[in-house]
């Protein structure tokens, strides 16, 4: 199962909005509404930010939002803050009853 | 409070074996699928395996199928990953994660344990 494709890096100034794309196939992203997003700070464990394409867990800021169109999912961070600087990974359930992660995107706050 | 604590990582020679453990607490272990995810140094997350609450169903990534075995002891609230025929490409931090109840995402993660395969 090849990794989902994400841009290697995305940057923005404080207060701006950025969007991270996550492209897969009809056997994963396009076939299920089971896309999730994880934030990972250096040396830390991943943290769930979005589940089932667009749902936020309790405690996650509403500046984070998710969407999907066809085989591509997206994570948008609005009102970018310094604490948002981290690596972000998408993930999807697949038709093989497995999971696949994206290649990861490094978000830099300028 | 949900807690997942991995252990068992360390240095092993190529071709060797290692068994990782993940002690779970703060939730009803027998209600949840459990997963292993790994991350090679400086690289991205890679899903490895999952196991059903009753232990009877397992799934694996192609890269570990036939070499790794996931299991659980529901009497001890502990998840395991037996890793055999290890190669340098298996060097990674291994995270234990809980699968969301009746859903398809990972809602809680441990801090990880590092397995290093080197001679």
mmCIF file of C-alpha atoms in Angstrom, chain B residues 21-68:
data_model
loop_
_atom_site.group_PDB
_atom_site.id
_atom_site.type_symbol
_atom_site.label_atom_id
_atom_site.label_comp_id
_atom_site.label_asym_id
_atom_site.label_seq_id
_atom_site.Cartn_x
_atom_site.Cartn_y
_atom_site.Cartn_z
ATOM 1 C CA UNK B 21 4.885 -4.655 24.825
ATOM 2 C CA UNK B 22 2.293 -1.964 25.419
ATOM 3 C CA UNK B 23 0.629 -1.697 28.825
ATOM 4 C CA UNK B 24 -2.791 -0.098 28.629
ATOM 5 C CA UNK B 25 -4.766 1.553 31.415
ATOM 6 C CA UNK B 26 -7.594 3.997 31.963
ATOM 7 C CA UNK B 27 -10.081 2.325 29.629
ATOM 8 C CA UNK B 28 -11.790 -1.004 29.000
ATOM 9 C CA UNK B 29 -9.065 -2.713 26.983
ATOM 10 C CA UNK B 30 -11.345 -5.493 25.766
ATOM 11 C CA UNK B 31 -13.545 -3.026 23.860
ATOM 12 C CA UNK B 32 -10.913 -1.685 21.505
ATOM 13 C CA UNK B 33 -8.881 -2.582 18.465
ATOM 14 C CA UNK B 34 -5.215 -1.890 19.116
ATOM 15 C CA UNK B 35 -2.540 -0.848 16.624
ATOM 16 C CA UNK B 36 1.198 -0.569 16.126
ATOM 17 C CA UNK B 37 2.637 2.304 14.088
ATOM 18 C CA UNK B 38 6.323 2.891 13.462
ATOM 19 C CA UNK B 39 8.513 5.823 12.501
ATOM 20 C CA UNK B 40 12.063 5.429 11.228
ATOM 21 C CA UNK B 41 14.481 8.163 12.359
ATOM 22 C CA UNK B 42 13.684 11.371 10.509
ATOM 23 C CA UNK B 43 10.944 9.704 8.478
ATOM 24 C CA UNK B 44 7.162 9.552 8.431
ATOM 25 C CA UNK B 45 4.587 7.424 10.198
ATOM 26 C CA UNK B 46 3.952 3.933 8.867
ATOM 27 C CA UNK B 47 1.058 1.764 9.992
ATOM 28 C CA UNK B 48 2.237 -1.716 10.987
ATOM 29 C CA UNK B 49 -0.572 -3.852 12.356
ATOM 30 C CA UNK B 50 -3.856 -4.032 14.268
ATOM 31 C CA UNK B 51 -5.717 -6.598 16.352
ATOM 32 C CA UNK B 52 -9.392 -7.002 17.158
ATOM 33 C CA UNK B 53 -10.594 -6.792 20.774
ATOM 34 C CA UNK B 54 -10.983 -10.567 21.080
ATOM 35 C CA UNK B 55 -7.595 -11.176 19.437
ATOM 36 C CA UNK B 56 -9.044 -13.349 16.677
ATOM 37 C CA UNK B 57 -8.560 -10.961 13.768
ATOM 38 C CA UNK B 58 -5.301 -9.312 12.797
ATOM 39 C CA UNK B 59 -4.096 -7.228 9.861
ATOM 40 C CA UNK B 60 -0.563 -6.354 8.766
ATOM 41 C CA UNK B 61 1.252 -4.020 6.433
ATOM 42 C CA UNK B 62 2.831 -5.892 3.529
ATOM 43 C CA UNK B 63 6.301 -4.844 4.705
ATOM 44 C CA UNK B 64 6.012 -6.881 7.916
ATOM 45 C CA UNK B 65 3.639 -9.678 6.956
ATOM 46 C CA UNK B 66 5.107 -13.072 7.781
ATOM 47 C CA UNK B 67 7.767 -11.567 10.055
ATOM 48 C CA UNK B 68 5.790 -9.705 12.707
#
